[in-house]
CSV table of C-alpha atoms and ligand atoms in Angstrom, one decimal:
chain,number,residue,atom,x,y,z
Z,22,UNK,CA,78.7,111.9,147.2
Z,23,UNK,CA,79.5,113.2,150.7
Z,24,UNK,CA,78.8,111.2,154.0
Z,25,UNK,CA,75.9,111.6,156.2
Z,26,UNK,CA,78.0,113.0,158.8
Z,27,UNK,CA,78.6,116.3,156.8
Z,28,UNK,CA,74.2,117.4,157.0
Z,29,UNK,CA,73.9,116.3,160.6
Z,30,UNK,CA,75.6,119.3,161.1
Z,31,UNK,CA,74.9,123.6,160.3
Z,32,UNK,CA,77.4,126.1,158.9
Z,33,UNK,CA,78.8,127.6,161.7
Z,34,UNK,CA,76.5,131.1,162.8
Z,35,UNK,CA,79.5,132.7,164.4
Z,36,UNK,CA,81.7,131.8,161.7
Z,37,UNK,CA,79.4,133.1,159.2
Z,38,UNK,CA,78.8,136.4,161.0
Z,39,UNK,CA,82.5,136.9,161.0
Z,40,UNK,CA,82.3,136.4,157.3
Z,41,UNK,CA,79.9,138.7,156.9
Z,42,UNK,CA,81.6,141.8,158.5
Z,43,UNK,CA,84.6,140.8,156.8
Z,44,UNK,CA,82.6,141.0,153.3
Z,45,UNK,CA,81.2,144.8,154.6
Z,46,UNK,CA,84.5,145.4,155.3
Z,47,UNK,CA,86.5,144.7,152.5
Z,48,UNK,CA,83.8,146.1,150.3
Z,49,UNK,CA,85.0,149.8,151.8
Z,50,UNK,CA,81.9,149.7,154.8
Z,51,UNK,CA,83.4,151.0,157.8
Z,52,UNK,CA,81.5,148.8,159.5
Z,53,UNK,CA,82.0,148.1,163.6
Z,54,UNK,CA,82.4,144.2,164.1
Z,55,UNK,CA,80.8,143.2,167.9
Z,56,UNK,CA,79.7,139.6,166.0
Z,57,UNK,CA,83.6,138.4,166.6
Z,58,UNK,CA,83.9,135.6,170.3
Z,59,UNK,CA,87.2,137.5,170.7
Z,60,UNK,CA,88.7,140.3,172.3
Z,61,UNK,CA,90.8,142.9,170.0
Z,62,UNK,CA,94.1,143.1,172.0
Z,63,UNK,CA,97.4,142.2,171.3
Z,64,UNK,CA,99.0,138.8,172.7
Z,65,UNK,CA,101.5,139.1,176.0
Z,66,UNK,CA,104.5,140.0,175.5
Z,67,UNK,CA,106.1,136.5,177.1
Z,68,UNK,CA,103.8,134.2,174.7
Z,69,UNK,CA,105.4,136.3,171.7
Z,70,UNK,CA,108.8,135.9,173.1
Z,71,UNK,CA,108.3,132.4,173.9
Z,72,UNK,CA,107.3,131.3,170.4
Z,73,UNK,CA,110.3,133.8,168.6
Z,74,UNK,CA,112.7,131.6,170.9
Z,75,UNK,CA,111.2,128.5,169.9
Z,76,UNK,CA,111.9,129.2,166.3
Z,77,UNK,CA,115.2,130.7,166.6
Z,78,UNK,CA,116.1,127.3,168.7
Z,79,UNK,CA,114.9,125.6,165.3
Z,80,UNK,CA,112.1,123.6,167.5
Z,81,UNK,CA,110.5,121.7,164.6
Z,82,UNK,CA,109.8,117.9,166.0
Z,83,UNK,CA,106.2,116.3,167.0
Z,84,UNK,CA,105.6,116.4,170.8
Z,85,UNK,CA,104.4,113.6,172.4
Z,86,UNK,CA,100.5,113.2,171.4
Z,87,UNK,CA,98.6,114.9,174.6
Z,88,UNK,CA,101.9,117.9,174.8
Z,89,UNK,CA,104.7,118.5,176.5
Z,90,UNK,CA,105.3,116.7,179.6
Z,91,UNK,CA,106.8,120.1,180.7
Z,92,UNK,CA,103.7,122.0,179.8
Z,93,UNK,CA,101.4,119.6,181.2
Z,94,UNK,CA,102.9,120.2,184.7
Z,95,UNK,CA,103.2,124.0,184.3
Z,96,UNK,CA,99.2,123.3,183.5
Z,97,UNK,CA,98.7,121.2,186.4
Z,98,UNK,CA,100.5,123.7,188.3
Z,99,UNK,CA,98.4,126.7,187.1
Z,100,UNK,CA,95.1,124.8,187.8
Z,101,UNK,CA,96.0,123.1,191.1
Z,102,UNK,CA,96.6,127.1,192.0
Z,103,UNK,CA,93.8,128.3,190.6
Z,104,UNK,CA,90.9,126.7,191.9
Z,105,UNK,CA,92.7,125.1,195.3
Z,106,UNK,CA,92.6,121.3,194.3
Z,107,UNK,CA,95.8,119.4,192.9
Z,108,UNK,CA,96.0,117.9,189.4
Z,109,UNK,CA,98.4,115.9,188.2
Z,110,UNK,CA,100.4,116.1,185.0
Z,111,UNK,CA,98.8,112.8,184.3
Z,112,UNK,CA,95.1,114.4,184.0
Z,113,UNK,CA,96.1,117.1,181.6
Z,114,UNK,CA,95.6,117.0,177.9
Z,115,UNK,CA,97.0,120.0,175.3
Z,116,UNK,CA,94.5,120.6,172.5
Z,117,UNK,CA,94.2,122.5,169.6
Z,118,UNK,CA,92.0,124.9,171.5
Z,119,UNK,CA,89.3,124.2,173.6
Z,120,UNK,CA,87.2,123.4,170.7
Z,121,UNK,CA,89.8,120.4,169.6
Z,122,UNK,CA,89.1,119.3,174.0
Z,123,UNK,CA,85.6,118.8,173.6
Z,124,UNK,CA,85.5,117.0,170.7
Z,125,UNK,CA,87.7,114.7,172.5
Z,126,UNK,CA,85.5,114.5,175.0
Z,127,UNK,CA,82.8,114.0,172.5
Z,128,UNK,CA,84.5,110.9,170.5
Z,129,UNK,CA,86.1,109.4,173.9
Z,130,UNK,CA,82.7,109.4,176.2
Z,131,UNK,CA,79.6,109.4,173.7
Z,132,UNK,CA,78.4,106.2,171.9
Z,133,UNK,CA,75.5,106.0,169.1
Z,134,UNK,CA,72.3,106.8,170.7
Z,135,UNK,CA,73.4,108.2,173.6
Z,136,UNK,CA,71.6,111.2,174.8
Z,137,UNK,CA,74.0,114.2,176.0
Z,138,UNK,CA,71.9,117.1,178.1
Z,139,UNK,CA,73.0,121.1,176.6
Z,140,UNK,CA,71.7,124.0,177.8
Z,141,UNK,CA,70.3,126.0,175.5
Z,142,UNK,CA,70.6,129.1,174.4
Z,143,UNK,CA,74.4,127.6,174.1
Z,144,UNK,CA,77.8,127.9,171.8
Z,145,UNK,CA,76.7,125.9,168.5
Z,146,UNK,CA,79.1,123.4,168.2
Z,147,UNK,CA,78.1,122.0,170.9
Z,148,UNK,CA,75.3,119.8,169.6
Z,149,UNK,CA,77.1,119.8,166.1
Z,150,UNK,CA,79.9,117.9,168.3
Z,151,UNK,CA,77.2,115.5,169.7
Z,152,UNK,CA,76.1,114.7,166.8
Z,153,UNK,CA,79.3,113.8,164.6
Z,154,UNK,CA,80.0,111.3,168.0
Z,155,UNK,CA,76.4,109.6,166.6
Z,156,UNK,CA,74.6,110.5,170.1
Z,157,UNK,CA,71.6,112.9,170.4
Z,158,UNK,CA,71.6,116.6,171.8
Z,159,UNK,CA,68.7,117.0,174.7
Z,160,UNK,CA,68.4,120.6,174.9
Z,161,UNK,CA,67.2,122.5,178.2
Z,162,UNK,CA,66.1,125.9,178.1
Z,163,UNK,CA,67.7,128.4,180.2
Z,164,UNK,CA,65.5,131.5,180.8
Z,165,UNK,CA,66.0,135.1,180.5
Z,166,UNK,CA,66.8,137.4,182.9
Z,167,UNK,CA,69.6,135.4,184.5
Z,168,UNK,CA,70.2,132.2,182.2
Z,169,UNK,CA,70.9,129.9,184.5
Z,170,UNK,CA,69.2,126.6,184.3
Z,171,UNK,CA,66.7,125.2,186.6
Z,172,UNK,CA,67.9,122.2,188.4
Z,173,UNK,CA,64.1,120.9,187.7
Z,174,UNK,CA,64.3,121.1,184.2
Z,175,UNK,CA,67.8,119.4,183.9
Z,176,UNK,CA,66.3,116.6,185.9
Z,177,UNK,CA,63.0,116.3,184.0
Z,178,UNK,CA,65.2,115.9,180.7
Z,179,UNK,CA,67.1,113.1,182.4
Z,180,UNK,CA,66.4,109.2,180.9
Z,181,UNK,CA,68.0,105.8,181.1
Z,182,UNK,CA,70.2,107.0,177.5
Z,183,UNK,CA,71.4,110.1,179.1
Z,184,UNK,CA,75.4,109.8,179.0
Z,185,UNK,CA,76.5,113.5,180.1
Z,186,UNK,CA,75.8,116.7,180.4
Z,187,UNK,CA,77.4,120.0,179.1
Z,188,UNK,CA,78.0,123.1,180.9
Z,189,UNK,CA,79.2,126.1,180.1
Z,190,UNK,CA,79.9,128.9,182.8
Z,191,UNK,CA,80.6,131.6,181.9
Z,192,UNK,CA,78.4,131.1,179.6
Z,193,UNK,CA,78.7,131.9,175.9
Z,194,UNK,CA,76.2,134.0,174.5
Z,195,UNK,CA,74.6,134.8,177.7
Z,196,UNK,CA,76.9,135.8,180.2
Z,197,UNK,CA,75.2,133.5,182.7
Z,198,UNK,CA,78.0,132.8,185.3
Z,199,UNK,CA,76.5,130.0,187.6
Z,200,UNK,CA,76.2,130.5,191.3
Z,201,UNK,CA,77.4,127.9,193.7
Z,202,UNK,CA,74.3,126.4,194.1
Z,203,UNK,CA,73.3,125.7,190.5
Z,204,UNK,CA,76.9,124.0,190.5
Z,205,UNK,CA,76.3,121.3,193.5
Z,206,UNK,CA,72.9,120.9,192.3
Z,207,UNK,CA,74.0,119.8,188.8
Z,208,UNK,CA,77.1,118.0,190.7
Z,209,UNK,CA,74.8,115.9,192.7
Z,210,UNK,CA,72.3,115.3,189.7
Z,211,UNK,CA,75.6,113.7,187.4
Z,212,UNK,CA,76.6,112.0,190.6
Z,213,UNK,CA,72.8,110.0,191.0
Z,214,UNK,CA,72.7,109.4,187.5
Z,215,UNK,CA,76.0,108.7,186.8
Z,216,UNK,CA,76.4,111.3,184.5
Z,217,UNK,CA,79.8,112.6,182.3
Z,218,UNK,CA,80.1,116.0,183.3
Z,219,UNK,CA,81.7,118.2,180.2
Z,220,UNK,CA,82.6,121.9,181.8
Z,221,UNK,CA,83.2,124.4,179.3
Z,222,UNK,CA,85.7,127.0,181.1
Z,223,UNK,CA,87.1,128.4,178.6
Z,224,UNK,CA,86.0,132.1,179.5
Z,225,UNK,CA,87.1,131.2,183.0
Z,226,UNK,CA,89.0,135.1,183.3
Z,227,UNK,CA,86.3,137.0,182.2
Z,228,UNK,CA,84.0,136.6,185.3
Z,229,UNK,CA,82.9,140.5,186.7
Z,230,UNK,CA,80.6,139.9,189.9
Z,231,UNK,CA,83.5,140.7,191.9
Z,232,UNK,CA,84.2,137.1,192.9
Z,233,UNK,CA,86.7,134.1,191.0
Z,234,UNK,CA,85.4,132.0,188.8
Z,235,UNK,CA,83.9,128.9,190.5
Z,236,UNK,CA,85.1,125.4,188.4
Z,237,UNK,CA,82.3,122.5,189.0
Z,238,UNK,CA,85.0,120.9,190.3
Z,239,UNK,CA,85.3,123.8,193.0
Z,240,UNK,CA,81.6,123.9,194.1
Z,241,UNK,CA,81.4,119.6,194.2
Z,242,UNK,CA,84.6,118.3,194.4
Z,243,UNK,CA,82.9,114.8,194.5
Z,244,UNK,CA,82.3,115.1,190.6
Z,245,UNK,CA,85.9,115.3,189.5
Z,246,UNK,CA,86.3,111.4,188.8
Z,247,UNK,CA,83.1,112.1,186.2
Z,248,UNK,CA,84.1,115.6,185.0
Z,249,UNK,CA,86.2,116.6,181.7
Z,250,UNK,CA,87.1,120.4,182.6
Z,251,UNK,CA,87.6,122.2,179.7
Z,252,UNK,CA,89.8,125.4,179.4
Z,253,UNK,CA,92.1,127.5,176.5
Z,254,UNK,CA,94.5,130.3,176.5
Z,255,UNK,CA,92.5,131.2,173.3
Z,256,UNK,CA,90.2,133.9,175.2
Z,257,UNK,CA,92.6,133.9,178.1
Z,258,UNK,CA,95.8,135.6,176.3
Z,259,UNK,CA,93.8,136.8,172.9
Z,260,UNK,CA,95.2,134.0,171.1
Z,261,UNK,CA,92.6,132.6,169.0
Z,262,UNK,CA,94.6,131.7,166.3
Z,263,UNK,CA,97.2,129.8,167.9
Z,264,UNK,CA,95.1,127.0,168.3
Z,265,UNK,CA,96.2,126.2,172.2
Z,266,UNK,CA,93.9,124.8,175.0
Z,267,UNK,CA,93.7,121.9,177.4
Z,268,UNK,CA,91.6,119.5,179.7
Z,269,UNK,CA,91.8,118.1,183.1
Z,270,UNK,CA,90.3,114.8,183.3
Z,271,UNK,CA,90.3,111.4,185.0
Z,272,UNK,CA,93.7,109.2,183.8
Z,273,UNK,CA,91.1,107.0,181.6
Z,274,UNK,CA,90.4,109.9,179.7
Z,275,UNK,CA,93.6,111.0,179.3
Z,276,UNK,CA,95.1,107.4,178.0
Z,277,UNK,CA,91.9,107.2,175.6
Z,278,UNK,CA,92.4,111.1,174.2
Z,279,UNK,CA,95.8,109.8,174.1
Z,280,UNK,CA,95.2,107.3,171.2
Z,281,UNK,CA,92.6,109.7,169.7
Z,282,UNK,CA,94.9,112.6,169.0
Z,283,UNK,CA,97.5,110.7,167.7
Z,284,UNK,CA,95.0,109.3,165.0
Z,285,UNK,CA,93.7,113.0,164.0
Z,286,UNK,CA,96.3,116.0,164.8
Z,287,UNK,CA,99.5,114.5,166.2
Z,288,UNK,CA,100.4,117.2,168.4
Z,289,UNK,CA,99.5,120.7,169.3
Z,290,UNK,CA,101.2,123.3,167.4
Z,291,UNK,CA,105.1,123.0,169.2
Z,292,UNK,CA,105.8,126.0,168.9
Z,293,UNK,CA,102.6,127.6,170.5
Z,294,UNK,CA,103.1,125.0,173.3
Z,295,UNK,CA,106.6,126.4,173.8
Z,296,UNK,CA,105.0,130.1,173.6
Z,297,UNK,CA,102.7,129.1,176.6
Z,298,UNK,CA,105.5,127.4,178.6
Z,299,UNK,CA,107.4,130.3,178.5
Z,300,UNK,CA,104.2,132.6,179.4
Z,301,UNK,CA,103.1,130.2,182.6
Z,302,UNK,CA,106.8,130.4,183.7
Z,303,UNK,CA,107.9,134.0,183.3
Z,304,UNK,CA,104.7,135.2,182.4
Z,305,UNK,CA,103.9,137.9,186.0
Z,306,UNK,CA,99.8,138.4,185.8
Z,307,UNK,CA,99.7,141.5,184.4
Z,308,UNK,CA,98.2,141.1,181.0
Z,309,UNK,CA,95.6,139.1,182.0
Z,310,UNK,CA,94.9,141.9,185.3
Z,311,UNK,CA,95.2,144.8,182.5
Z,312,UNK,CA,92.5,142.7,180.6
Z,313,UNK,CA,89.9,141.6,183.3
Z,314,UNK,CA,89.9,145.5,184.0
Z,315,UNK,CA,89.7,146.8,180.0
Z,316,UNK,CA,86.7,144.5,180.0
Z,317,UNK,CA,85.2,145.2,183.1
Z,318,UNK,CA,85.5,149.1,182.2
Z,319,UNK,CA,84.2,148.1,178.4
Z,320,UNK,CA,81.3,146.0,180.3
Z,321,UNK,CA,80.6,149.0,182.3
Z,322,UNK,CA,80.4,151.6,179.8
Z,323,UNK,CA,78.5,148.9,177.2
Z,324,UNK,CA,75.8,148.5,180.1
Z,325,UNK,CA,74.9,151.9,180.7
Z,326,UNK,CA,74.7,152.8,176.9
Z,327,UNK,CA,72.1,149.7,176.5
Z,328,UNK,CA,70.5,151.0,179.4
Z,329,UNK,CA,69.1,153.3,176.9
Z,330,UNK,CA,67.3,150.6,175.2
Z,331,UNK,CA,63.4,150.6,175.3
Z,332,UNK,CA,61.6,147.5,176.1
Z,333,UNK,CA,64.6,145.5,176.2
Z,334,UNK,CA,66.1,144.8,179.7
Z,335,UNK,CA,69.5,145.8,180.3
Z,336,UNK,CA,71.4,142.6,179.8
Z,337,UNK,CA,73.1,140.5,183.0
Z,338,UNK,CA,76.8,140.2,181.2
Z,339,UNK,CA,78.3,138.7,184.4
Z,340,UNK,CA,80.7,136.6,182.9
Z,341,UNK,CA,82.1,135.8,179.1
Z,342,UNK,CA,82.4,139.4,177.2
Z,343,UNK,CA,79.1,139.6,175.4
Z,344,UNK,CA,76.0,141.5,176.2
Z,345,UNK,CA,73.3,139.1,175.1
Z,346,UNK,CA,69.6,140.8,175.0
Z,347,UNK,CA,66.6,139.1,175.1
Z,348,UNK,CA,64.3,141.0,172.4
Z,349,UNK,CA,61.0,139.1,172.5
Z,350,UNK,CA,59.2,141.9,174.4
Z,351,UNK,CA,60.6,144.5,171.5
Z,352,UNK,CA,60.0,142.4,168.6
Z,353,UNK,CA,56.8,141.9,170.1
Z,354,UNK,CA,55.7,145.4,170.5
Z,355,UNK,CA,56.1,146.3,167.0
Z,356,UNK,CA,53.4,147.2,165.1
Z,357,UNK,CA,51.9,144.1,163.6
Z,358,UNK,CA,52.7,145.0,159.4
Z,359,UNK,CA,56.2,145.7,160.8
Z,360,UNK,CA,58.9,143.8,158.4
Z,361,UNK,CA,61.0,143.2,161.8
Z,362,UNK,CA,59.9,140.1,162.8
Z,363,UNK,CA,62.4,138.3,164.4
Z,364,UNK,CA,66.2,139.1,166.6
Z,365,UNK,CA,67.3,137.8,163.0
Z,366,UNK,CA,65.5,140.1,161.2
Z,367,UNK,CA,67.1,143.1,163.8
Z,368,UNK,CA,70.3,141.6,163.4
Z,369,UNK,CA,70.1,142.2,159.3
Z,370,UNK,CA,68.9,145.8,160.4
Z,371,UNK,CA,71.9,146.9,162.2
Z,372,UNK,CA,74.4,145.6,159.7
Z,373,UNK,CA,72.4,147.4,156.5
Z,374,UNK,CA,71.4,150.3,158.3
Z,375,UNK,CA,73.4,151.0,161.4
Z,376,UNK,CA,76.9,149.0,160.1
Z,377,UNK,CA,77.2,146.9,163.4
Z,378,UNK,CA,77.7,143.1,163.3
Z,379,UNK,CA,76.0,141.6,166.1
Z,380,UNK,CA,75.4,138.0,166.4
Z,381,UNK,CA,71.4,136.9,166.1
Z,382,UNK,CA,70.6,134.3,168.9
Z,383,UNK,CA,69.2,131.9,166.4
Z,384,UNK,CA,72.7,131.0,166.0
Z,385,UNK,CA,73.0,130.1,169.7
Z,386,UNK,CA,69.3,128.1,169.5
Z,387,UNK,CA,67.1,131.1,170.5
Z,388,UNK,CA,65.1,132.9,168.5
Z,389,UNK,CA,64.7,136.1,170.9
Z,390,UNK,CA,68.5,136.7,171.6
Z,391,UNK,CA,71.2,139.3,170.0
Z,392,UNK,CA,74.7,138.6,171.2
Z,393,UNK,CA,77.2,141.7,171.2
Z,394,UNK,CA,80.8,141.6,172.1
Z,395,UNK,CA,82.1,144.0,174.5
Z,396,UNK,CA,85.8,142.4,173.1
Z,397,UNK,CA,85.9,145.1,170.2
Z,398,UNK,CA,88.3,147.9,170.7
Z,399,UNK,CA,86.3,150.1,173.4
Z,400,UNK,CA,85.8,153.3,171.4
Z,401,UNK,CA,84.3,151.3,168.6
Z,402,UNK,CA,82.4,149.1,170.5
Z,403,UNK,CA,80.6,152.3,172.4
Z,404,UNK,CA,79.9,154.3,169.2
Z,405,UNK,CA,78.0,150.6,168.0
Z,406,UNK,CA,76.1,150.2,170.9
Z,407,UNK,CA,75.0,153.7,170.8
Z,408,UNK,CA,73.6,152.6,167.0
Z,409,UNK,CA,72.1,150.0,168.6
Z,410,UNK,CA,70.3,152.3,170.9
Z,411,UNK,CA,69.3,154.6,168.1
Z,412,UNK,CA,68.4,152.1,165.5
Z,413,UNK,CA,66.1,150.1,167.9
Z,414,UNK,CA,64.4,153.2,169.6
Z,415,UNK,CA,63.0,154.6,166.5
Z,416,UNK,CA,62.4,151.5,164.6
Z,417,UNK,CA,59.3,151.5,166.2
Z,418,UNK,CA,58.7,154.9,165.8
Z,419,UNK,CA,59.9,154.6,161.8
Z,420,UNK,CA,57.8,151.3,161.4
Z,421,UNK,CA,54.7,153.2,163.1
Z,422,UNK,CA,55.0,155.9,160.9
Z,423,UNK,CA,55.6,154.1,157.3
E,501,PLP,N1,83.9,127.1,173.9
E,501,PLP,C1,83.1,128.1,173.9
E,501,PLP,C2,82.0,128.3,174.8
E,501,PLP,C3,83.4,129.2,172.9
E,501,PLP,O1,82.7,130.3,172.9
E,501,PLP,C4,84.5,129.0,172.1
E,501,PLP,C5,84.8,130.0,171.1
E,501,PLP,O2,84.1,130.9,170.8
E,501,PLP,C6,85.3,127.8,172.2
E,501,PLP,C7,84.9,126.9,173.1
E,501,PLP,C8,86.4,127.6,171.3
E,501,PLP,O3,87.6,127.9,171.9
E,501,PLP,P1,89.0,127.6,171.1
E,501,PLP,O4,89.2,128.8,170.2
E,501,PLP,O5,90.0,127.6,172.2
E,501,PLP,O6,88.9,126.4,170.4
């Protein structure tokens, strides 16, 4: 008999689109995979070297809970110089990926019946993280073309039980990056209501408006005594599987994830912490600058392909690396006995017909959104959305026709 805990919360969508392409692939489909949340590059040179040197120095010992002290302030030092405000070694916390960070977050801030404001459509574990910490997602809709949330709508989701709210710019599956604006305004709402402030920032390199990424903290810096900033190297250095991220967060926080971590994982992986020391110290910009611009060409080259698309608007993509398009006036114009009823239904399609894995924004809590990454290797990832663009323009065509 399993516990409770175990149905509050779905398989994961992402994970199981991953699976699928995997299955397509390994039964001989040459199948083009823009489902996966990463890019298809290989690591820095530095992060390699780093963790080959750890080995060969036989590193094998737990670190202290929260990371290396040294790695902490090489953290502190990155952040303090990359959004213009100083942090402290004591405010930084090494996770096991950023995913490990918010569910420290989660367990350290959320009690039973606490409510925790998400923007929807939003990155699914999320709520599934809100709910094994016993409190209660409140979603708020964030509308197509641009994604950003209303200030109005955060505010009318607001009650006595509301503990925090979770943000997520740039913003996986949309590519929402927030302006400015939308930041203080959210800032100043946490601040009246005395709101947690999670910030998801973990796609914080990938922004392509032609300005930096803007942190919450950046845009309000009044909120940083109520904010748990959360950031990775996972996207950052195409290191999924390493398992290495970390927070910035008030010294409470930090002392309380302190006792948490070393009741669940120990440590970070040591030898991936030593990996990232040695990238942050020696480590001279150029992969992530030969990334930002693979992407931005990829983003380029993706947009004008979907710009091929009929009755689907040519998606935003300003931050993140996914091209996320809102189908409900497509699926809407079919003809009424069509069998494509939903962006699920058109995400099936591509795999069986046009062998691209795309991700269907049910997944993401939306029933009109298709996520596809613009992380796959850039010749593949053209030739699928040119599928794309043929499959959908004469499905309706086909479906007229049948
Ligand atoms: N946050 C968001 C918004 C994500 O999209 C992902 C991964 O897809 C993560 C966190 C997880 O990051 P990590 O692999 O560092 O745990």
């Amino acid at each position: 008999m399993l516990a409770q805990r175990v149905n509050l919360v779905p398989d994961s969508g992402t994970a199981a689109a991953r699976e699928a392409a995997e299955m397509a692939a390994a039964a001989g489909r040459r199948l083009i995979d823009l489902a996966a949340g990463e890019v298809i590059i290989e690591p820095p040179t530095s992060v390699r070297e780093g963790a080959i040197a750890a080995i060969n120095a036989g590193t094998n010992r737990y670190t202290d809970s929260i990371g290396l002290t040294s790695l902490r302030k090489a953290i502190a030092e990155k952040m303090s110089a990359d959004t213009g405000i100083d942090w402290n070694t004591d405010e930084i916390v090494i996770t096991a990926g950023a995913k490990q960070g918010l569910l420290d977050a989660a367990l350290a801030v959320f009690d039973p019946a606490d409510e925790v404001i998400i923007i929807r459509p939003c990155w699914p574990t999320f709520p599934a993280q809100v709910l094994l910490a016993g409190a209660k997602p409140v979603f708020v809709e964030a509308r197509p073309p641009t994604y950003v949330p209303e200030i109005t709508a955060i505010r009318a989701a607001v009650t006595p039980r509301t503990k925090a709210i979770i943000i997520n710019s740039p913003n996986n599956p949309t590519g929402a990056v927030y302006d400015r604006t939308t930041l203080q305004a959210i800032g100043d709402l946490a601040i009246n209501y005395q709101l947690w402030i999670v910030s998801d920032e973990c796609y914080s390199s990938f922004v392509f408006t032609g300005a930096r990424h803007q942190s919450i903290v950046m845009a309000h810096p009044g909120v940083r005594s109520r904010t748990i900033l959360v950031n990775a190297f996972s996207k950052e250095l195409a290191i999924t599987g390493w398992r290495l991220g970390y927070f910035l967060a008030p010294p409470e926080i930090v002392s309380a994830v302190k006792k948490l971590q070393s009741h669940t994982t120990s440590n970070p992986n040591v030898i991936a912490q030593h990996a990232i020391l040695r990238h942050l110290q020696f480590g001279d910009g150029s992969f992530e600058r030969a990334m930002h611009q693979r992407l931005s060409l990829a983003r380029n080259a993706g947009l004008l392909i979907l710009s091929g698309l009929h009755d689907v608007a040519t998606p935003g993509a300003n931050g993140s690396f996914f091209f996320y398009l809102d189908l409900s006036r497509f699926v809407a114009g079919l003809p009424a006995n069509s069998c494509v009823r939903s962006a699920d239904d058109i995400a099936r399609l591509l795999l069986d017909e046009a062998d691209v894995a795309c991700v269907a924004g049910t997944t993401f809590g939306d029933v009109n959104g298709l996520r596809l990454s613009f992380g796959a290797p850039p010749d593949l990832m053209e030739s699928g959305l040119r599928r794309v663009v043929e499959t959908l323009n004469s499905l309706k065509t086909r479906q007229a026709a049948a």
